[in-house]
Coordinates of C-alpha atoms in Angstrom, one line a residue:
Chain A
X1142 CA -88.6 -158.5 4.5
X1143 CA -90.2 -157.2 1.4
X1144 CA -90.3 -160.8 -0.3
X1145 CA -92.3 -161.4 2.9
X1146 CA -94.8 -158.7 2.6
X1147 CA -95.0 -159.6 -1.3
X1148 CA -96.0 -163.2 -0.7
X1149 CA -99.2 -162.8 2.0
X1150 CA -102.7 -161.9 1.2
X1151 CA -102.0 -158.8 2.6
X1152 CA -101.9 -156.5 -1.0
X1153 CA -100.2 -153.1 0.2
X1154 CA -100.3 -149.9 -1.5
X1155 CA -98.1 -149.5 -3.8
X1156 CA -96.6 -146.7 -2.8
X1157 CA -96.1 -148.4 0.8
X1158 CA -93.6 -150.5 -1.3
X1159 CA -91.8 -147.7 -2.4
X1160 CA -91.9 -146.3 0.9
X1161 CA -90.3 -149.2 2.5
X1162 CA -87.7 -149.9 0.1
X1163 CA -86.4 -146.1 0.2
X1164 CA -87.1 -146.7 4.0
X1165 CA -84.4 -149.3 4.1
X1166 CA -81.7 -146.7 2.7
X1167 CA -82.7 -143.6 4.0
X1168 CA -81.2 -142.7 7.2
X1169 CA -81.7 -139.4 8.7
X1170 CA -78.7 -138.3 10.1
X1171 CA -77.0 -135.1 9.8
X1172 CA -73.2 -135.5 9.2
X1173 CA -70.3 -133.3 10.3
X1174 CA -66.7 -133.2 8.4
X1175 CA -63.4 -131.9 10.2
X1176 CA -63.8 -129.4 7.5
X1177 CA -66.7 -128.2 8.8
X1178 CA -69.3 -128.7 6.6
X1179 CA -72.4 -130.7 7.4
X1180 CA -74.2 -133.2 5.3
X1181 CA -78.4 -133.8 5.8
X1182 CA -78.9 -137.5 4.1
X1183 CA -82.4 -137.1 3.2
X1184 CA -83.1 -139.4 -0.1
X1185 CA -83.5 -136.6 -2.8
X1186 CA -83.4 -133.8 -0.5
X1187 CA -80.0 -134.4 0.6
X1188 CA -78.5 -131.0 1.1
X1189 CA -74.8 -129.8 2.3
X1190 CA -73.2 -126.6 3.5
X1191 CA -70.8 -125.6 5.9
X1192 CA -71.6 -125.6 10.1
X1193 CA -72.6 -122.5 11.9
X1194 CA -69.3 -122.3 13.6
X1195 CA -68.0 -122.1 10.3
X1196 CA -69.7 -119.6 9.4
X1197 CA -69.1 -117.6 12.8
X1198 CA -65.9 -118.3 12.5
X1199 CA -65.7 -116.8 8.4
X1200 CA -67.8 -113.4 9.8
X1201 CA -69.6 -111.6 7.2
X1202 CA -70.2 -113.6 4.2
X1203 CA -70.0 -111.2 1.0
X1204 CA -70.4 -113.8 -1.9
X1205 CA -70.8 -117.6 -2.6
X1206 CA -69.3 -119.5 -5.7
X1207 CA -70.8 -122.6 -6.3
X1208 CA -71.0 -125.3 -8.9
X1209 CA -72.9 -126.2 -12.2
X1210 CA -75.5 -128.3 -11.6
X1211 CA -75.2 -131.7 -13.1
X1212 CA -71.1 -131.6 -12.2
X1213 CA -69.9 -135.0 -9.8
X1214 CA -67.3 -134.1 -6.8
X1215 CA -65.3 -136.9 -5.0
X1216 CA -64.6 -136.8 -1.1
X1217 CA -63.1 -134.0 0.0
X1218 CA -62.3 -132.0 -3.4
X1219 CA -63.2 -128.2 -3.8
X1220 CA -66.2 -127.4 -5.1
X1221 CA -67.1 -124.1 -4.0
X1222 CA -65.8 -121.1 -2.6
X1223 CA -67.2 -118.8 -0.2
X1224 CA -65.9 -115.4 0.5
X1225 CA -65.8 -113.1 3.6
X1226 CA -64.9 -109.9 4.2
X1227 CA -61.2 -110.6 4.7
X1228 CA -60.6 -113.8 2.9
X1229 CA -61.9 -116.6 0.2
X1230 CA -62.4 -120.1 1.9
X1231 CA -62.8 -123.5 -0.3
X1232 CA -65.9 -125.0 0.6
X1233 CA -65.2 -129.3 0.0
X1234 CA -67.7 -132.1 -0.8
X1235 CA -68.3 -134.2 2.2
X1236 CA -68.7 -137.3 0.6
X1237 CA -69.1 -138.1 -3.2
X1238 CA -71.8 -136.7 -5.0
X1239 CA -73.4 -135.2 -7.8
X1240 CA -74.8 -131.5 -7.4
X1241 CA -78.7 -131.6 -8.7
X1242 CA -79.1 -128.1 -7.1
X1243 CA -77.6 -124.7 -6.2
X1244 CA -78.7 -122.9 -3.4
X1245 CA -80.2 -119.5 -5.7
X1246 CA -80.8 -117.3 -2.7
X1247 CA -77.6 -116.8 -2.2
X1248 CA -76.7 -114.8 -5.3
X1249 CA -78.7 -111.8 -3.8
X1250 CA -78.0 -112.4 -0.2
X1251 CA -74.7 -114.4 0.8
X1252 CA -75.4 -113.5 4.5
X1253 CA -77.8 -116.0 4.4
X1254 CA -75.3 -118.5 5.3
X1255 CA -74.1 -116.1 8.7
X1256 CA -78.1 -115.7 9.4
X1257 CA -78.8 -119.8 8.8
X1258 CA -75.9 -121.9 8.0
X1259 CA -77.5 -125.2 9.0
X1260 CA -81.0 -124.6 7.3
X1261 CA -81.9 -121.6 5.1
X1262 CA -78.4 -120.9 4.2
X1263 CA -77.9 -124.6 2.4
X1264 CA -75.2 -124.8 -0.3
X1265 CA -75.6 -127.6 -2.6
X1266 CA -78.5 -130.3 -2.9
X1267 CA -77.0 -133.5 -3.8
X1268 CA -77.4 -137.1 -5.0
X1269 CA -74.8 -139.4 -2.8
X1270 CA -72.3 -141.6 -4.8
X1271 CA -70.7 -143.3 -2.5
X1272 CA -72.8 -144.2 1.2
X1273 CA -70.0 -145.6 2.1
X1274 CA -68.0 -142.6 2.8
X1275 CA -70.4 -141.6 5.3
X1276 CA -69.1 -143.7 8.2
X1277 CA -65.9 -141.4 8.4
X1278 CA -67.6 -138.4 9.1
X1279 CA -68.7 -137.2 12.6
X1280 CA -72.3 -137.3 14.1
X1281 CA -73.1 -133.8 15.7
X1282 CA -71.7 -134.9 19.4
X1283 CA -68.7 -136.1 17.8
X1284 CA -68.6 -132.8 15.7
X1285 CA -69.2 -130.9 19.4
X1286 CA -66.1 -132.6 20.7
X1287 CA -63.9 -132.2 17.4
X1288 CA -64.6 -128.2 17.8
X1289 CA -63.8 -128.3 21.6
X1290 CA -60.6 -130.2 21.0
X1291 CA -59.8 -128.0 18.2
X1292 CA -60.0 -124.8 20.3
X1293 CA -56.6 -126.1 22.4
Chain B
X1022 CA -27.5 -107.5 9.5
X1023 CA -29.2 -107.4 12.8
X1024 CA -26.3 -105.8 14.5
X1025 CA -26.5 -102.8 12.2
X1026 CA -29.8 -102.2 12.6
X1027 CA -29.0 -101.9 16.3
X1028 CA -26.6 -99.8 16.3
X1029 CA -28.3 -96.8 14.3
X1030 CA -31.1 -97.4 17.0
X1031 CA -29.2 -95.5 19.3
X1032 CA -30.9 -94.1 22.2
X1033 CA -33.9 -96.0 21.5
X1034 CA -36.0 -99.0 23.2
X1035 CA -34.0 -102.0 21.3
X1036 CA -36.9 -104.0 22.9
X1037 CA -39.8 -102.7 20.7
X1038 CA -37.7 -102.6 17.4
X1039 CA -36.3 -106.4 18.6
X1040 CA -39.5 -107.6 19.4
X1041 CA -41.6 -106.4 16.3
X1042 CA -39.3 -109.0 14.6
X1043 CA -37.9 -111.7 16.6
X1044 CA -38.9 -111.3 20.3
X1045 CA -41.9 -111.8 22.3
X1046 CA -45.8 -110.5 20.4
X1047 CA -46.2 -106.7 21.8
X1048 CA -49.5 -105.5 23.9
X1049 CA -51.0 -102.4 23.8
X1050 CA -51.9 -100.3 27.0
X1051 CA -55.5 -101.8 26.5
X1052 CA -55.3 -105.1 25.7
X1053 CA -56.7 -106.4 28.6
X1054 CA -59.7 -104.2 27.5
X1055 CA -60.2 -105.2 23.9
X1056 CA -60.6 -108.8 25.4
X1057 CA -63.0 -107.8 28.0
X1058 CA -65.0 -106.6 25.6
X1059 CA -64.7 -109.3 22.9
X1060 CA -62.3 -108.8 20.9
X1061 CA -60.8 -111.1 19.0
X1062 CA -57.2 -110.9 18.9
X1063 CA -54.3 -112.0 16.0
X1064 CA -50.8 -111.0 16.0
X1065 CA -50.1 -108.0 13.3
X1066 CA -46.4 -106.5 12.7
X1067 CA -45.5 -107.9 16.2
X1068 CA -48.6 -107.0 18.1
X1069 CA -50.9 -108.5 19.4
X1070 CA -54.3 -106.4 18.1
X1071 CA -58.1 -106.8 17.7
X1072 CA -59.6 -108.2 14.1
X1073 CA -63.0 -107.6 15.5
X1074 CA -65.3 -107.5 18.3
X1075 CA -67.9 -110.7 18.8
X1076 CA -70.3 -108.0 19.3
X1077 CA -70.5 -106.9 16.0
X1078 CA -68.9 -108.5 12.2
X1079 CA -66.5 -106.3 10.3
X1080 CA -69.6 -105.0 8.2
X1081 CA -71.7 -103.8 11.1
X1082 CA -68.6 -101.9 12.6
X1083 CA -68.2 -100.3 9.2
X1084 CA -71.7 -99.0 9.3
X1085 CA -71.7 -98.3 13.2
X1086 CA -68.5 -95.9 11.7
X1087 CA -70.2 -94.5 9.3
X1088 CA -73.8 -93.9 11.5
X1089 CA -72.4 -93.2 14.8
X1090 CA -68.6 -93.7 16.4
X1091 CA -66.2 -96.3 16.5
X1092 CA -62.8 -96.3 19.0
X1093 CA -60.2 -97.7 17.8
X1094 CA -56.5 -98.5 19.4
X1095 CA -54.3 -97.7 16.7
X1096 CA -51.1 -97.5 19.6
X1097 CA -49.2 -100.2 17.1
X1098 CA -48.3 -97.5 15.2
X1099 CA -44.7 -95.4 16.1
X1100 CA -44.5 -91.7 17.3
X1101 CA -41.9 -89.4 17.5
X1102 CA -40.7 -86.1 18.9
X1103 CA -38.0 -84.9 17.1
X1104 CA -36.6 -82.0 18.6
X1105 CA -33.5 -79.1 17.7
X1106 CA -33.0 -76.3 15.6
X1107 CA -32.2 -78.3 12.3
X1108 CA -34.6 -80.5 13.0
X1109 CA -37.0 -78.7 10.2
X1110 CA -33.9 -78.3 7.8
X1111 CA -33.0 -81.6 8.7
X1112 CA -36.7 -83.3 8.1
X1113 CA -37.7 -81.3 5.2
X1114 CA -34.8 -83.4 3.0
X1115 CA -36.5 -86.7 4.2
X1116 CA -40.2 -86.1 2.9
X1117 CA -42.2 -84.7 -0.2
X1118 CA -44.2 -81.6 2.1
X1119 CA -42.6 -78.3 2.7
X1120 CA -42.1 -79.3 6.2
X1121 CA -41.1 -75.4 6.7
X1122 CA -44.5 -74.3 5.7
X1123 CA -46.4 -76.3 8.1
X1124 CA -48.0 -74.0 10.8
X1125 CA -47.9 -74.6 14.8
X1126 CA -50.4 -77.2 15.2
X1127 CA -51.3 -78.1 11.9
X1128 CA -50.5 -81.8 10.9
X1129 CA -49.4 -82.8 7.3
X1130 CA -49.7 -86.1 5.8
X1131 CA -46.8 -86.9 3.8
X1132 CA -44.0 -89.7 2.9
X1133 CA -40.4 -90.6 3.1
X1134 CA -38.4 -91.7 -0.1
X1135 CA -35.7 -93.8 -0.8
X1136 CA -32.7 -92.8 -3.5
X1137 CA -35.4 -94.4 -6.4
X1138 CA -37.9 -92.2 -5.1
X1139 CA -40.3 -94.8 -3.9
X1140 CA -42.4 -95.1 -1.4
X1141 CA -40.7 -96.2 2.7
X1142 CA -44.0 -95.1 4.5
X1143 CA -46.7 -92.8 4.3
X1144 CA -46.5 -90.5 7.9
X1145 CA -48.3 -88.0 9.6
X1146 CA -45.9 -84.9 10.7
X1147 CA -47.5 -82.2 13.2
X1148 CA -45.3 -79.0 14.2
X1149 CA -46.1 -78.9 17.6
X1150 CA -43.8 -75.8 17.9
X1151 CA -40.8 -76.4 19.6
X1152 CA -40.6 -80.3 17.7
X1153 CA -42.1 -82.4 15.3
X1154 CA -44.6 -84.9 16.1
X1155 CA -44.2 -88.1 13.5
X1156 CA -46.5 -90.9 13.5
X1157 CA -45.1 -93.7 11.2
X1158 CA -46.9 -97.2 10.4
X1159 CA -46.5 -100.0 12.4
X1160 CA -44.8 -102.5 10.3
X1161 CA -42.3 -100.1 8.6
X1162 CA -41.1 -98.1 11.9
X1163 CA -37.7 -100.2 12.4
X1164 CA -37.2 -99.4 8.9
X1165 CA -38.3 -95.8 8.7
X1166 CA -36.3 -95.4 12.1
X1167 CA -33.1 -96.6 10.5
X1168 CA -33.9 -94.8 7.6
X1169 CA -34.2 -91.6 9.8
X1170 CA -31.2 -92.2 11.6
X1171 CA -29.0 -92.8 8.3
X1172 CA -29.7 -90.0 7.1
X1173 CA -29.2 -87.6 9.8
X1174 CA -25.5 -89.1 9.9
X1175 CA -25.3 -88.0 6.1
X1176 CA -27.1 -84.6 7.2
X1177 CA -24.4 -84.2 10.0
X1178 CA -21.5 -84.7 8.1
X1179 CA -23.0 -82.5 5.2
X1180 CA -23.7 -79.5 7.7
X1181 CA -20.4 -79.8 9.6
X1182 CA -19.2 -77.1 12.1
X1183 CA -22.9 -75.6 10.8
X1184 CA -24.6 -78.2 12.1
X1185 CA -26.6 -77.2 15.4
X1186 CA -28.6 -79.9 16.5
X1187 CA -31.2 -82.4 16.1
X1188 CA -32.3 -84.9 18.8
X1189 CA -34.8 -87.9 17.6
X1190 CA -37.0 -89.5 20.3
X1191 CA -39.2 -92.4 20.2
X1192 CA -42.3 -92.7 22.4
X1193 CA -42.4 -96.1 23.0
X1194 CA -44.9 -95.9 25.3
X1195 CA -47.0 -93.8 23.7
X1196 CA -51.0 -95.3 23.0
X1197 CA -53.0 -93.5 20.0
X1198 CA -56.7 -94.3 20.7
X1199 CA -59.1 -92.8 17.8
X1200 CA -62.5 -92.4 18.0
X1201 CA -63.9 -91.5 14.5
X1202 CA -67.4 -91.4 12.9
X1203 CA -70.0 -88.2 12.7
X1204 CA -70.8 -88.3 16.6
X1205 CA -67.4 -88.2 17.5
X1206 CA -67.4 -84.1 18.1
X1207 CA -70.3 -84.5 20.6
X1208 CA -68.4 -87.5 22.3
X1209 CA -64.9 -85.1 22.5
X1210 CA -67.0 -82.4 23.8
X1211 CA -68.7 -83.8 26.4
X1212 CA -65.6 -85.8 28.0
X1213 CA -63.0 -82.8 27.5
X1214 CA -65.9 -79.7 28.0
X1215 CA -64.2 -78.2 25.0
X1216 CA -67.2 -76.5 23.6
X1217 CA -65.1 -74.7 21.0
X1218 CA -64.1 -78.0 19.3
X1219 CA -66.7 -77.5 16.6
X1220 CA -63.8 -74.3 15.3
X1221 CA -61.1 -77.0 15.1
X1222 CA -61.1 -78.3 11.8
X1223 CA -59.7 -81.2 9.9
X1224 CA -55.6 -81.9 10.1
X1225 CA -55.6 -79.6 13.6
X1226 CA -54.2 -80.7 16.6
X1227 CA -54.6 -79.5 20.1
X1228 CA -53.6 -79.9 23.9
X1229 CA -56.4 -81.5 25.9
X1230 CA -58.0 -83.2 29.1
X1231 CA -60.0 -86.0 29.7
X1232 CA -60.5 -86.4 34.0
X1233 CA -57.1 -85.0 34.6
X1234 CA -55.4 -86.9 32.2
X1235 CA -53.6 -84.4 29.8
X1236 CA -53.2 -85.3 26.0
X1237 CA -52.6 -84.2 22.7
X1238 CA -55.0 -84.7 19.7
X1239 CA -55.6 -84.5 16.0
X1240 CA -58.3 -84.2 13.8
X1241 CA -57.7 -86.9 11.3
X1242 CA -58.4 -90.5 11.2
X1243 CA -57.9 -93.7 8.4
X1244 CA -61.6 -93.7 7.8
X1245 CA -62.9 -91.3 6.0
X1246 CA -65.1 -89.6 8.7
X1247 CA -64.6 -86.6 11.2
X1248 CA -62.8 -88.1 14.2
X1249 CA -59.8 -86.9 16.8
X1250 CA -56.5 -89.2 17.1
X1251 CA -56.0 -88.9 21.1
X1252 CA -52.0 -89.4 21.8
X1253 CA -51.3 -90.0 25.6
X1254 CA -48.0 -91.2 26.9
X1255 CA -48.8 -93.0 30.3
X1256 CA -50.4 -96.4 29.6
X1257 CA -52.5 -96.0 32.7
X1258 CA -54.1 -92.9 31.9
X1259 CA -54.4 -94.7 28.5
X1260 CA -56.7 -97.7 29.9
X1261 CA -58.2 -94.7 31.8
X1262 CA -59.1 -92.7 28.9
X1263 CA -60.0 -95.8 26.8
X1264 CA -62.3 -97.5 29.2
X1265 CA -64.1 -94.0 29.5
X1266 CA -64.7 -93.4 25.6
X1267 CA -66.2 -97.4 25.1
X1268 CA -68.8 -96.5 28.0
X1269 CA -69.9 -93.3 25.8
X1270 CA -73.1 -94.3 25.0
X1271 CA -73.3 -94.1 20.7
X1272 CA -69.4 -95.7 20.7
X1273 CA -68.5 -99.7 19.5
X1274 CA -64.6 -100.9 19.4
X1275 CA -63.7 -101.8 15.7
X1276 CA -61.1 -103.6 15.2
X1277 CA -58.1 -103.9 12.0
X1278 CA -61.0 -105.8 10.2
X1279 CA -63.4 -102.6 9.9
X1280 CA -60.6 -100.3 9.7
X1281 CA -59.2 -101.9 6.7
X1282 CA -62.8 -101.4 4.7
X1283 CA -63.4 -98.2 5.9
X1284 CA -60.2 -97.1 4.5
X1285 CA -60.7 -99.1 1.1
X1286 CA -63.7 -97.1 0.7
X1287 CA -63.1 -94.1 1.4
X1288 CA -59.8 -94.5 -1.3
X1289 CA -57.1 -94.2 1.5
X1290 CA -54.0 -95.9 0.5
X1291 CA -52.7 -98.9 2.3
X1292 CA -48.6 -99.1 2.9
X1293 CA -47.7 -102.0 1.6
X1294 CA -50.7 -102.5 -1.0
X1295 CA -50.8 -99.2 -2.6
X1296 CA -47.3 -97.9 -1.5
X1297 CA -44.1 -99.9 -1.4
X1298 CA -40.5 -98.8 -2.3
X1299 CA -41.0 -99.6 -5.8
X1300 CA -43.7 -97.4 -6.2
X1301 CA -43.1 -93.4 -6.6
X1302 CA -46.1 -90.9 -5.6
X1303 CA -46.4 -89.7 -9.1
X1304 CA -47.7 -93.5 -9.8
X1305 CA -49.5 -94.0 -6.5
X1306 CA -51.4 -90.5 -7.6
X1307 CA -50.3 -89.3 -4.7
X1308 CA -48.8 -86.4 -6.7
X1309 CA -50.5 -83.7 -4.5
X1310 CA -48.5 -85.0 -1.5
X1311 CA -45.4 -83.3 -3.5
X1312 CA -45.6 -79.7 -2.0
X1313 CA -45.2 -77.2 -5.6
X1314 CA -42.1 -75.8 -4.8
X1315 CA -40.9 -79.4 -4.3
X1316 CA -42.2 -80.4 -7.3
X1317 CA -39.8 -78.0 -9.5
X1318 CA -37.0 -77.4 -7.0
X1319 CA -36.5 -81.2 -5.7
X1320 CA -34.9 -81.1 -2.3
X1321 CA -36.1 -84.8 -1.1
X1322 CA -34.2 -87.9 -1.4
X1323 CA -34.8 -89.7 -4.5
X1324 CA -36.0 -86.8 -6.3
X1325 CA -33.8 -87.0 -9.3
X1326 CA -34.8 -90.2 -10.4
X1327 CA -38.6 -89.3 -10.1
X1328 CA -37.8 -85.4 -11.6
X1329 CA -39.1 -86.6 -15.0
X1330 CA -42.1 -88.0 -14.1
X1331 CA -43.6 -85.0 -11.9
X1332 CA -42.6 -82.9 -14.7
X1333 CA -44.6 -84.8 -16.9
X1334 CA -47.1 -87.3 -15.0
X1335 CA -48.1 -89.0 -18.1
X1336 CA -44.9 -90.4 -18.8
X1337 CA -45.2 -93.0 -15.8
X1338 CA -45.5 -96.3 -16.5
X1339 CA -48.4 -97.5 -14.4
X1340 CA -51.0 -95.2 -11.9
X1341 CA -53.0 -95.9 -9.4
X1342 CA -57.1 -95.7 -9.9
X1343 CA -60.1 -96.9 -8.0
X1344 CA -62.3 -99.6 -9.5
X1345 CA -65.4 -101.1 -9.3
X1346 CA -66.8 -104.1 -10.4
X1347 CA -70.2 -105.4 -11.5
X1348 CA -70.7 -108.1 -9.5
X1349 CA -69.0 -111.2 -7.8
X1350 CA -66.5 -111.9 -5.6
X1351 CA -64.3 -109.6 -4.5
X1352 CA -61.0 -108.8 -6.6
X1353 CA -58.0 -109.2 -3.8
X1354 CA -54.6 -108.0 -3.6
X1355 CA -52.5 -108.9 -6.4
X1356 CA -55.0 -109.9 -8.9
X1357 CA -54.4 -109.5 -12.9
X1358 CA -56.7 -106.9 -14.3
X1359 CA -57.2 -107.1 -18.4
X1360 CA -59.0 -105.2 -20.8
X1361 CA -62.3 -106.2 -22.6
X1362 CA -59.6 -107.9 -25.4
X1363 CA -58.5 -109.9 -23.0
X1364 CA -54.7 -108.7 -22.8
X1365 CA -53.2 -108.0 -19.3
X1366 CA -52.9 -104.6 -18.4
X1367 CA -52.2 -104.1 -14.3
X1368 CA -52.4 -105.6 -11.2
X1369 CA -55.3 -105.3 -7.9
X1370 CA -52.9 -103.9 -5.3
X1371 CA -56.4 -103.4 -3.1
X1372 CA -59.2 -104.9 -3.0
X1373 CA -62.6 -105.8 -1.2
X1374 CA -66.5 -105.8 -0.4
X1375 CA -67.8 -102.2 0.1
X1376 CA -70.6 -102.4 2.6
X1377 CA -72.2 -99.1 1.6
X1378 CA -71.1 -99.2 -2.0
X1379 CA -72.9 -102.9 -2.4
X1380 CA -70.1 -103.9 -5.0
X1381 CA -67.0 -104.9 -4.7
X1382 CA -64.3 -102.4 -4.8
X1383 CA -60.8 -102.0 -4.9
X1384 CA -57.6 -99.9 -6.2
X1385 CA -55.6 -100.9 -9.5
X1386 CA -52.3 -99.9 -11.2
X1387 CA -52.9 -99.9 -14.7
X1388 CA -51.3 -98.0 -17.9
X1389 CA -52.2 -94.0 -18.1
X1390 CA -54.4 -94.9 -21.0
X1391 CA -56.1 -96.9 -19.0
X1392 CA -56.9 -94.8 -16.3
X1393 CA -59.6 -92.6 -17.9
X1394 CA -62.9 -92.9 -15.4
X1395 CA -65.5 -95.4 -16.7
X1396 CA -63.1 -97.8 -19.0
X1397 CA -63.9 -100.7 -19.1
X1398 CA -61.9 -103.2 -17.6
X1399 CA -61.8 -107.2 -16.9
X1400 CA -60.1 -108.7 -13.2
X1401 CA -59.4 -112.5 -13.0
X1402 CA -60.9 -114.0 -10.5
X1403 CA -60.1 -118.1 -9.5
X1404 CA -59.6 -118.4 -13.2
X1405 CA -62.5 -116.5 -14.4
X1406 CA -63.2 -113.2 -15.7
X1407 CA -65.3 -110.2 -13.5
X1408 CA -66.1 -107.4 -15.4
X1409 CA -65.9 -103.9 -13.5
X1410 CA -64.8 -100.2 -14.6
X1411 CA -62.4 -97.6 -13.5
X1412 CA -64.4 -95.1 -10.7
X1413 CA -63.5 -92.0 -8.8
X1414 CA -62.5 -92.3 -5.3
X1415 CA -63.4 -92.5 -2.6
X1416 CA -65.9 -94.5 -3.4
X1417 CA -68.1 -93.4 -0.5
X1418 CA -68.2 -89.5 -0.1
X1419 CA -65.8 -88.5 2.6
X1420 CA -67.1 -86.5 5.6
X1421 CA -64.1 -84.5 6.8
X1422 CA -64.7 -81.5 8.9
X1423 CA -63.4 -78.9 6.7

């Protein structure tokens, strides 16, 4: 398709080029893990944190830990922790990535997370290592039905 | 094992003491109405009690608490009536209070000790005139019940042809509802007409009556605010009494969650955190719950061993003190706290967010030398190192009506 659009007459912007080739990978979908974090594939704005029911589930969130900037995770490994009231929870990486931002808000106001979990209260901003890991995590009807099935 | 246990249980409901181990998760007289109302329910010692409410998290219920009232069902917890004429004789060898001095209707807090001199649970004892009211924690009461039951064999056979009588009952029905916080005078007043409640002060108890339903109270609580402790015996009049204290207009349910923070920061201890059997009161700074004359003359189990170190409280090994630290994540339960050089010096044996403090808090054991308020001390947390210092407690002012 591109060698197409490259051959014509037709001389596109360039940045219509770039738009088209980043169109091809980009796919916005937000992703669900049995862990219950979420994952927002956006291209650079790729962002991760854990699901409201999660945080529901965690109550009052008193304090966040979370990584250096620059640091790679595989699947599934720890790279956070966040703590409630009662307890400290690992927080994992849903799919294999490098962290290229902490969410800073959350040093001054963990609750955040309770207030926003699936926008404001973002943990990590992330660049993906491996798409591939993507097609084993849940799309948010599957996630629905996980949670159901996990209630009984 | 087992079968020993059962048979110093005597005269009491084997079901209770059986189930809060082995047997079937125990409900309270108003569990149905801690579900109606949200609560969210996990099994603790062998009942089955409310965490929280969805209505509000653990930190709103600790500032609802603090602002206005809060019931909660604490009827996990064992009572007794012991009753006799050695039952003070008898009593007074068991815990660290001059059970003798304690006047009709005033309520001590106090603990048992073993022959070490540790800690087997913090209680509550009331002299309600012709017997002794005991309220015991939850998840020691088999073991403070054979505990109490040993010993008055030892006391029987020490007495002899003296001995004249002393007969321990457990209230297995009984339900303890408390409603604490600063409007919880208004809230007594108004459902038991008791105008003169505002003259009862903190650690009194009384008789009272809530739409025919006869009780007996305390003024006391576990969170550091004025509040009663309501003790009724028939689970219906229980439900009764409950349902009509949630419909007060200024009261909330709060669950273990809350009550566990509410105690942290008001410096209450914890059984089982702060206190176990291999921790004496002269360590748990809990010196002051060793009446004076106690103090010199002994006269309570384990007192020997522990002589030394009332006489001189410097000489312990470790103490309890309150800390606070700068920042972070909270410090939990069995943490290792250092000093600035980076040696280990004591262990977290409480430890968590303070709503109103805004910094995590918690209680330490650390050497005497150690314990001096505003030293500077170092907690490891996941590996790294939080900085914090040693505080006064509590670490919110308390607001007992004294």
């Amino acid at each position: 398709m591109l060698n197409k659009l490259t051959k014509t007459n037709f001389k596109p912007q360039s940045f219509a080029v770039v738009g088209v080739s980043s169109l091809l990978k980009r796919n916005f979908v937000k992703y669900y893990t049995q862990n219950h974090e979420w994952i927002d594939v956006n291209g650079k704005e790729t962002k991760s944190g854990i699901s409201e029911k999660a945080a529901k589930d965690l109550g009052d969130i008193v304090y966040v830990e979370l990584p250096e900037v620059g640091e790679t995770f595989p699947k599934d490994e720890t790279y956070g922790v966040i703590e409630s009231v009662k307890a400290a929870s690992d927080v994992y990486m849903p799919v294999e990535s490098e962290i290229i931002e902490v969410n800073e808000k959350l040093i001054d106001d963990p609750g955040l997370v309770n207030q926003s979990a699936e926008t404001e209260g973002w943990l990590i901003k992330v660049v993906i290592k491996n798409h591939d890991e993507l097609k084993s995590l849940m799309n948010k009807e599957e996630y629905v039905k996980f949670c159901e099935q996990e209630e009984h | 094992m087992l079968s020993n246990s059962l048979q110093l249980l005597g005269n009491t409901s084997v079901s209770r003491f059986f189930s809060a181990h082995h047997g079937p998760i125990l409900k309270t007289a108003l569990n149905d109405l801690h579900k109606a109302h949200g609560g969210k329910m996990v099994p603790f010692c062998g009942w089955e009690m409310p965490i929280k409410y969805n209505d509000l998290s653990i930190i709103q219920s600790h500032v609802h608490t603090r602002l206005y009232a809060s019931l909660f069902d604490v009827s996990h917890m064992g009572a007794y009536r012991i009753y006799g004429p050695d039952r003070v004789k008898f009593f007074n060898r068991l815990v660290v209070a001059d059970v003798d001095a304690i006047k009709p209707w005033d309520n001590k807090l106090t603990c048992f000790t073993n022959e070490n001199g540790g800690i087997i649970d913090d209680c509550m004892v009331c002299n309600k005139e012709d017997h002794l009211y005991l309220v015991v924690n939850a998840g020691s009461q088999p073991k403070d019940h054979i505990h109490i039951t040993k010993q008055l064999e030892i006391f029987k056979s020490e007495m002899g042809s003296k001995y004249r009588g002393v007969q321990i009952n457990f209230i297995d029905q009984m339900s303890l509802l408390a409603i604490q916080g600063p409007l919880s005078q208004r809230i007594m007043q108004r459902l038991t007409g008791m105008k003169k409640l505002n003259k009862m002060k903190f650690m009194k108890a009384a008789k009272g009556k809530i739409d025919n339903v006869n009780f007996e109270f305390g003024r006391w609580g576990y969170t550091g605010e004025d509040g009663f402790e309501l003790a009724i015996e028939n689970p219906k009049d229980a439900l009764k009494i409950g349902e009509l204290l949630i419909n007060q207009p200024e009261v909330k349910f709060a669950g273990l969650g809350a009550r566990d923070s509410l105690r942290l920061e008001s410096g209450l201890c914890l059984y089982g955190n702060d206190m176990t059997e291999e921790i004496n009161p002269v360590e748990a700074s809990l010196m002051w719950l060793i009446s004076k004359k106690k103090r010199k003359e002994g006269g309570f189990v384990g007192y020997e061993k522990i002589k030394s170190q009332i006489l001189k409280p410097k000489s312990v090994k470790q103490k309890r003190v309150g800390f606070e630290l700068n920042g972070g994540a909270p410090a939990r339960h069995n943490a290792e706290v250092y000093d600035m050089e980076g040696k280990k010096i004591g262990w977290v044996s409480s430890g968590g967010p303070s709503p109103l403090v805004k910094k995590p808090i918690g209680m330490c054991f650390v050497p005497p030398k150690f314990a001096k308020l505003g030293t500077q001390i170092q907690i490891k947390i996941r590996k790294k190192m939080s900085t914090g210092k040693i505080v006064r407690m509590p670490f919110y002012p308390d607001s007992y009506y004294k």
